[in-house]
PDB file of C-alpha atoms in Angstrom:
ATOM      1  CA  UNK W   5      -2.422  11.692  12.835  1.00 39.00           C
ATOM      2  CA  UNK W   6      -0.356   9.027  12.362  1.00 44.00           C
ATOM      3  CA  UNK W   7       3.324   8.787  11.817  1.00 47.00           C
ATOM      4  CA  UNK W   8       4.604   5.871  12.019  1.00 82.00           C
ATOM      5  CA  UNK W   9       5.435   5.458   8.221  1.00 92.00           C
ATOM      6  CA  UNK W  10       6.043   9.232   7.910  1.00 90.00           C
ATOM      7  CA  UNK W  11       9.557   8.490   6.957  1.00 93.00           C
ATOM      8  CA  UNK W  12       8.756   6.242   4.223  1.00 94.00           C
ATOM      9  CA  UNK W  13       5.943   9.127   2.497  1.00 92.00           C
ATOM     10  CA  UNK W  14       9.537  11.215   2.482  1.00 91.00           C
ATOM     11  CA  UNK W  15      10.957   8.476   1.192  1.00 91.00           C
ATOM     12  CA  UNK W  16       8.607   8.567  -1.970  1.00 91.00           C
ATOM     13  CA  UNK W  17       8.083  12.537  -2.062  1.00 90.00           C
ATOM     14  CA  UNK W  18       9.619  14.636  -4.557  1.00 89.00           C
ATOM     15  CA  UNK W  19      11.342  17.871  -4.491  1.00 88.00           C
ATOM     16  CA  UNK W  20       8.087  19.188  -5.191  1.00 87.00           C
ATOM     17  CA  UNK W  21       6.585  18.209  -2.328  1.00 83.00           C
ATOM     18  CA  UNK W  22       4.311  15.202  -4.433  1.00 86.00           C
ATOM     19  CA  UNK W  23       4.097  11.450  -3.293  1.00 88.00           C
ATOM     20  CA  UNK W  24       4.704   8.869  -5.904  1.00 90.00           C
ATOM     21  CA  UNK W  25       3.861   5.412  -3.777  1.00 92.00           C
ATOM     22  CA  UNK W  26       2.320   2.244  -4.525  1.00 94.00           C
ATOM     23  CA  UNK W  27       2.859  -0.362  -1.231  1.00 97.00           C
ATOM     24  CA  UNK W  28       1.770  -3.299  -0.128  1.00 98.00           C
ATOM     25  CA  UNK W  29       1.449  -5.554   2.831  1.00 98.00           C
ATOM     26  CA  UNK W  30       0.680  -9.037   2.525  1.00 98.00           C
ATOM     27  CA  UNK W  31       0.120 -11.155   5.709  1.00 98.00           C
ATOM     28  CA  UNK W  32       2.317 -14.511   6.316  1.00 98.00           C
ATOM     29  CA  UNK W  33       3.687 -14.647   2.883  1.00 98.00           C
ATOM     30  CA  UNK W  34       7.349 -14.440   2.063  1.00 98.00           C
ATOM     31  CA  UNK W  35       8.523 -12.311  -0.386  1.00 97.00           C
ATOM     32  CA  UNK W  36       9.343 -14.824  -2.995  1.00 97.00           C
ATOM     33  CA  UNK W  37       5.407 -16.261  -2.947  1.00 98.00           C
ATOM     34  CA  UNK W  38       4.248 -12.349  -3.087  1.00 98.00           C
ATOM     35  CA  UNK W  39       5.994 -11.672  -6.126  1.00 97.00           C
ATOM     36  CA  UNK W  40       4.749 -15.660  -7.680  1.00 97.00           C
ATOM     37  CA  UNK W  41       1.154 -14.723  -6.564  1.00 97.00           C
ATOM     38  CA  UNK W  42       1.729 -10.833  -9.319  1.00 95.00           C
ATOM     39  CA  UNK W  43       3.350 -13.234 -11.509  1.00 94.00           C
ATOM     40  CA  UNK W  44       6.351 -11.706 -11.385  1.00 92.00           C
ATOM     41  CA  UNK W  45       9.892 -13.635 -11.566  1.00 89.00           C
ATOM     42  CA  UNK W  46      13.052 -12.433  -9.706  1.00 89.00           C
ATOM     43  CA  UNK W  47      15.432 -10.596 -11.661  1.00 87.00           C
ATOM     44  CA  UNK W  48      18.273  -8.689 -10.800  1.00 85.00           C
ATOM     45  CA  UNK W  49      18.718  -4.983 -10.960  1.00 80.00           C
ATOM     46  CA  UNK W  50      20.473  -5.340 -14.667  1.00 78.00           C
ATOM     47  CA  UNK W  51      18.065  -7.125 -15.835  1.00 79.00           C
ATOM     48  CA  UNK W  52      15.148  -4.575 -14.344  1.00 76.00           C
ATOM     49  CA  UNK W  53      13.835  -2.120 -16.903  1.00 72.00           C
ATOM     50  CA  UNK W  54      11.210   0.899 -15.754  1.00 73.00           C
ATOM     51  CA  UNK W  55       8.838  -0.664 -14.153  1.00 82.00           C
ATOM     52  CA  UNK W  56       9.319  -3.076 -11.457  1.00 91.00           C
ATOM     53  CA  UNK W  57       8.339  -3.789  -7.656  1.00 94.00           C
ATOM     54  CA  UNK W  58      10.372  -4.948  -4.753  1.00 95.00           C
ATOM     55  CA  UNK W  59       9.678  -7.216  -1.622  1.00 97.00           C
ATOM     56  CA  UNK W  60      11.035  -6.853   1.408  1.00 97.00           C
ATOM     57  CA  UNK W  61      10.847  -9.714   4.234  1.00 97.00           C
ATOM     58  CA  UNK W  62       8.528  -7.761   7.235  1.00 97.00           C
ATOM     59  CA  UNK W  63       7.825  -8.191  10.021  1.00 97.00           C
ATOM     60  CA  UNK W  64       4.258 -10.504   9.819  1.00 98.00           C
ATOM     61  CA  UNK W  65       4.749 -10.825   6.288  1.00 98.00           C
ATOM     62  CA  UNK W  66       6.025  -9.118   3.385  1.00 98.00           C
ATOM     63  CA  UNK W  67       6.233  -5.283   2.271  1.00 98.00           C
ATOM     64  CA  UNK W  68       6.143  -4.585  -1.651  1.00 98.00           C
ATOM     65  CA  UNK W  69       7.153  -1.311  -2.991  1.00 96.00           C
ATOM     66  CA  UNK W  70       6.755  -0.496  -6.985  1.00 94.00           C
ATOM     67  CA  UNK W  71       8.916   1.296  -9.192  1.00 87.00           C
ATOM     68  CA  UNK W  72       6.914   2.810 -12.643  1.00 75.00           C
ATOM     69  CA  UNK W  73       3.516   3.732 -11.124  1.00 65.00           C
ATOM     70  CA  UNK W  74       1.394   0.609 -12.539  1.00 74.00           C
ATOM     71  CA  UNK W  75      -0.807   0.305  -9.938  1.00 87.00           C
ATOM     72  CA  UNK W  76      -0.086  -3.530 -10.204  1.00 91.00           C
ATOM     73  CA  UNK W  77       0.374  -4.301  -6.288  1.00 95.00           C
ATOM     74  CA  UNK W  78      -3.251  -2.452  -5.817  1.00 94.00           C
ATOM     75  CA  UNK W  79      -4.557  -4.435  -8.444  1.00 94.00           C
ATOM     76  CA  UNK W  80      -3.077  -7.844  -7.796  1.00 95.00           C
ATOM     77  CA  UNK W  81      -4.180  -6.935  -4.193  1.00 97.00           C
ATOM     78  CA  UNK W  82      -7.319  -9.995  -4.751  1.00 98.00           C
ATOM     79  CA  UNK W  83      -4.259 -12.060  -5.613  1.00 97.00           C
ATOM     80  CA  UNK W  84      -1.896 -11.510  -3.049  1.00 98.00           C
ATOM     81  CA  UNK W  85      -4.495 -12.012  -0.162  1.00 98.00           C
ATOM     82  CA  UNK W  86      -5.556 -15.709  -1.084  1.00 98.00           C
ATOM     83  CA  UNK W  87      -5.237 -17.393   2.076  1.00 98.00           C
ATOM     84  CA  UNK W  88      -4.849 -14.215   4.044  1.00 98.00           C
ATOM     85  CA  UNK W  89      -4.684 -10.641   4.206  1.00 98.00           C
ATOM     86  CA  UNK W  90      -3.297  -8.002   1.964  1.00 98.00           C
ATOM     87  CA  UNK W  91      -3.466  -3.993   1.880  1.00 98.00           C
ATOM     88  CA  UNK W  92      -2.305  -1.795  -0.743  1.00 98.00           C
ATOM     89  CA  UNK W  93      -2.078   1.877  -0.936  1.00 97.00           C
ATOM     90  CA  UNK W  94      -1.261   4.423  -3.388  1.00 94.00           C
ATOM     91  CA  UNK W  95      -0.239   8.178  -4.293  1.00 92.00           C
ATOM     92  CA  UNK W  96       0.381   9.625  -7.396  1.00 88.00           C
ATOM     93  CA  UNK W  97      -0.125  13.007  -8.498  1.00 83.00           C
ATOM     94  CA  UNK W  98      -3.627  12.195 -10.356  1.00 85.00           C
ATOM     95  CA  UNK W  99      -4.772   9.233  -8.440  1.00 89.00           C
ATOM     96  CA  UNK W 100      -4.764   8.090  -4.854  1.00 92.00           C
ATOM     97  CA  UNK W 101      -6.289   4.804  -3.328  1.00 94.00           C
ATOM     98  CA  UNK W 102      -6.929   2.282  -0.279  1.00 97.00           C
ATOM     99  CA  UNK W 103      -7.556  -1.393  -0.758  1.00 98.00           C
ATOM    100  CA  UNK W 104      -7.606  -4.291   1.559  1.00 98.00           C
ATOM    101  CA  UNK W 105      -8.412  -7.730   0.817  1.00 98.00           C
ATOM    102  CA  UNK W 106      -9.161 -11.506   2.422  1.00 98.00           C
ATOM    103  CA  UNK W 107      -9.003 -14.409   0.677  1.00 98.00           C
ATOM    104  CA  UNK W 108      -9.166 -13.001  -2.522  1.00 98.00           C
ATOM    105  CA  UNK W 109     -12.274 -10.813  -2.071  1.00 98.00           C
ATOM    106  CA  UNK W 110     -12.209  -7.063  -1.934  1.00 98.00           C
ATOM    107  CA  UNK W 111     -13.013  -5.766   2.091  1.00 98.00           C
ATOM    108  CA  UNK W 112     -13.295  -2.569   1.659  1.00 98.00           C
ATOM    109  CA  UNK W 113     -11.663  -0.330  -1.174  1.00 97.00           C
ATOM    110  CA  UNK W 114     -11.175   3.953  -1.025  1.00 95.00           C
ATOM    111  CA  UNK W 115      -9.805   6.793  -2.016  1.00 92.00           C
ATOM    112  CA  UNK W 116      -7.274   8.752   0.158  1.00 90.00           C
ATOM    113  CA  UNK W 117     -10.126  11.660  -0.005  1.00 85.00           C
ATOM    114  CA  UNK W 118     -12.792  10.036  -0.884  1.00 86.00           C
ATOM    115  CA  UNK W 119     -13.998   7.231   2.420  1.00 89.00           C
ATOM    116  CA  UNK W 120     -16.977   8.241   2.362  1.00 88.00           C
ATOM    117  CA  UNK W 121     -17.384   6.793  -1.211  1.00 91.00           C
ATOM    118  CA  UNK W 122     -16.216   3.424   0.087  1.00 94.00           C
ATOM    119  CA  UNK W 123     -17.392   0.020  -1.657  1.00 97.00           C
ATOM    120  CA  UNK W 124     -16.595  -3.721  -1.090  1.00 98.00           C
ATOM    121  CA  UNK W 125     -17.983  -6.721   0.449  1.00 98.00           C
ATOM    122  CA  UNK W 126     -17.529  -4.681   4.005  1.00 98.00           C
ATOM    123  CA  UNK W 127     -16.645  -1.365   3.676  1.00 96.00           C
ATOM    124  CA  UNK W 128     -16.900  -0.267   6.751  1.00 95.00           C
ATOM    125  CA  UNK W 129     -15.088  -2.978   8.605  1.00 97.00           C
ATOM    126  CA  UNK W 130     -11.607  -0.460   9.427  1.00 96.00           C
ATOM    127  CA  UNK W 131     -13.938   2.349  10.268  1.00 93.00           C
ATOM    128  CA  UNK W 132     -12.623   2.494  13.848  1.00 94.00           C
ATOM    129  CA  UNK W 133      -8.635   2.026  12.124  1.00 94.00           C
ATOM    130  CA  UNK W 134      -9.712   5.008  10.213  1.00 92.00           C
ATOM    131  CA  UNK W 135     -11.047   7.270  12.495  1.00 88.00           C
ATOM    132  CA  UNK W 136      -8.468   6.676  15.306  1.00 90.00           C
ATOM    133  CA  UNK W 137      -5.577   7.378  12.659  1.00 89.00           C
ATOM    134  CA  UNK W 138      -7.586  11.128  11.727  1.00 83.00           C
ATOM    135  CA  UNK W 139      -8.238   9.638   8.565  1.00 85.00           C
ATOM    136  CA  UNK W 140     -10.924  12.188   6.794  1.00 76.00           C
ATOM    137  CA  UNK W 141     -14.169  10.226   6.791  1.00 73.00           C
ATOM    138  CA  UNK W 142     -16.563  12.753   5.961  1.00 72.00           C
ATOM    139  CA  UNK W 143     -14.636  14.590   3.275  1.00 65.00           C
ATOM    140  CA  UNK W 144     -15.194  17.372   5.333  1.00 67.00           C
ATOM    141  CA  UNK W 145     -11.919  17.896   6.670  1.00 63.00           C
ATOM    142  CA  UNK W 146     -10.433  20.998   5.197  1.00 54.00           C
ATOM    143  CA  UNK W 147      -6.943  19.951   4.892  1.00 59.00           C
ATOM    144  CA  UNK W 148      -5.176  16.895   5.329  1.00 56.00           C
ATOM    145  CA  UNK W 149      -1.848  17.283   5.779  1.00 61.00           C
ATOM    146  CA  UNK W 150      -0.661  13.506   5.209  1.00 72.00           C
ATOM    147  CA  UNK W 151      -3.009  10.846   4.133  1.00 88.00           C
ATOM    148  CA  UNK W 152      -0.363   8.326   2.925  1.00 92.00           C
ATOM    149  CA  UNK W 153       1.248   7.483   6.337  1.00 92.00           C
ATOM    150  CA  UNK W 154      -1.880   7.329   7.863  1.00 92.00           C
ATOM    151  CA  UNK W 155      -2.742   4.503   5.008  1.00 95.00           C
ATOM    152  CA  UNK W 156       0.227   2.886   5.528  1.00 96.00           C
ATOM    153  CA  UNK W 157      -0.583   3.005   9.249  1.00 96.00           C
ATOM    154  CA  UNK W 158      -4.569   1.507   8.458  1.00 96.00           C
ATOM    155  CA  UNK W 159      -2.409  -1.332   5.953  1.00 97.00           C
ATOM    156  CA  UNK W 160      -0.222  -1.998   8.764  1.00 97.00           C
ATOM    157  CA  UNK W 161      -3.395  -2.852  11.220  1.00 97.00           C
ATOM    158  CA  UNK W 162      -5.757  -4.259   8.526  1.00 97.00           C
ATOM    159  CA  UNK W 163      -2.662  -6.953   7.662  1.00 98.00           C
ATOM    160  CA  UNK W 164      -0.477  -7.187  11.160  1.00 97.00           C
ATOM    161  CA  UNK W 165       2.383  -6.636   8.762  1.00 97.00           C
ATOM    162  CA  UNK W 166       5.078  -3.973  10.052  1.00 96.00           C
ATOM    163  CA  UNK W 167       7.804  -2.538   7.993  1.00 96.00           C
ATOM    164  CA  UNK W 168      10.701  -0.810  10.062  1.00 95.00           C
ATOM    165  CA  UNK W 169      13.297   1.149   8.021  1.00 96.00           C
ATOM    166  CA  UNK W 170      15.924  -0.934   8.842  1.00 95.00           C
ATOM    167  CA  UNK W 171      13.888  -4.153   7.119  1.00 95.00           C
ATOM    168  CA  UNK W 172      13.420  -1.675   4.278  1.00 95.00           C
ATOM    169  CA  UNK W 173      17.316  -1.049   4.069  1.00 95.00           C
ATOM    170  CA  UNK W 174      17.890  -4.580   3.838  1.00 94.00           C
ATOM    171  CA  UNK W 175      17.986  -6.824   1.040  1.00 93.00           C
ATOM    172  CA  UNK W 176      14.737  -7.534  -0.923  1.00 95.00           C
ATOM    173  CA  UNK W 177      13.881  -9.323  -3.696  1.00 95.00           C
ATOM    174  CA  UNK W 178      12.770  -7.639  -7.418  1.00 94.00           C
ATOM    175  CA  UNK W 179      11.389  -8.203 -10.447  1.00 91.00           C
ATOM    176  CA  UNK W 180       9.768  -6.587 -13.547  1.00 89.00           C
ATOM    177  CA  UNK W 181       6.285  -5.662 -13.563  1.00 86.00           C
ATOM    178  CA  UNK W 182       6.210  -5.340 -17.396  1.00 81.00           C
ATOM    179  CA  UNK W 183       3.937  -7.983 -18.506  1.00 79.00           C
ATOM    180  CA  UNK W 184       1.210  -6.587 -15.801  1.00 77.00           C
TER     181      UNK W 184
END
């Protein structure tokens, strides 16, 4: 099992013990062309209302985070990866899911349970990513204890784009998702 984004699943886990997450990683693009290629303008925290996402400067690339639960960095994902690579991952109580993208073409898409109901242009290219990180690939498994770091983990190796906790303390740019 992987764990080297453990600390960012606690990050984004309630009281309750339920993730709310939506990430992504976005290969050789700075944070200020991420959040151009959503169509999202910079704002500052005033001017933010519920729903927004964030974009931290990574190492490789950049790391977005959203606030509200949109689903918009999964499904700008095609967007984001023009030119490159993006991954996006997210948790919610009702939904969970895996994308990863080149050049604007969906690679292989998932849910957090559900690989074995993969689709894309090539799902199984991160099969080996998957199984070395314990992902559940046969939905088989009887319990998983924590699928989100180990997606963050396959994002991380899909894009070459690492997030440490002290990039995430830093600075990062925001805007509002609204219009999405």
């Amino acid at each position: 099992m992987a764990a080297t984004y453990e600390w960012l699943r606690e990050e984004f886990t309630d009281d309750m013990g339920e993730t709310w997450l939506s990430a992504g990683f976005v290969r050789d693009v700075s944070p200020g062309e991420a959040l151009r290629r959503m169509g999202v303008t910079p704002c500052s925290v005033a001017e933010l209302s519920v729903c927004g996402v964030a974009a931290y400067a990574a190492d490789g690339g950049t790391f977005l985070v959203e606030s509200g639960w949109m689903r918009a960095i999964h499904d700008q994902a095609p967007l984001l990866s023009a030119g490159t690579a993006a991954a996006a991952v997210f948790m919610t109580m009702k939904n969970d899911g895996f994308t990863y993208c080149v050049d604007g073409r969906s690679i292989t898409t998932f849910g957090l349970y559900a690989y074995s109901r993969r689709r894309g242009s090539d799902p199984d290219r991160l099969q080996a990513d998957v199984e070395t990180l314990g992902m559940d690939i046969t939905g088989e498994q009887p319990e998983i204890t924590d699928p989100v770091s180990s997606a963050l983990a396959l994002a991380e190796r899909a894009t070459g784009v690492h997030l440490s906790p002290a990039r995430y303390a830093g600075p990062a740019l925001i805007g509002s998702t609204d219009h999405l």
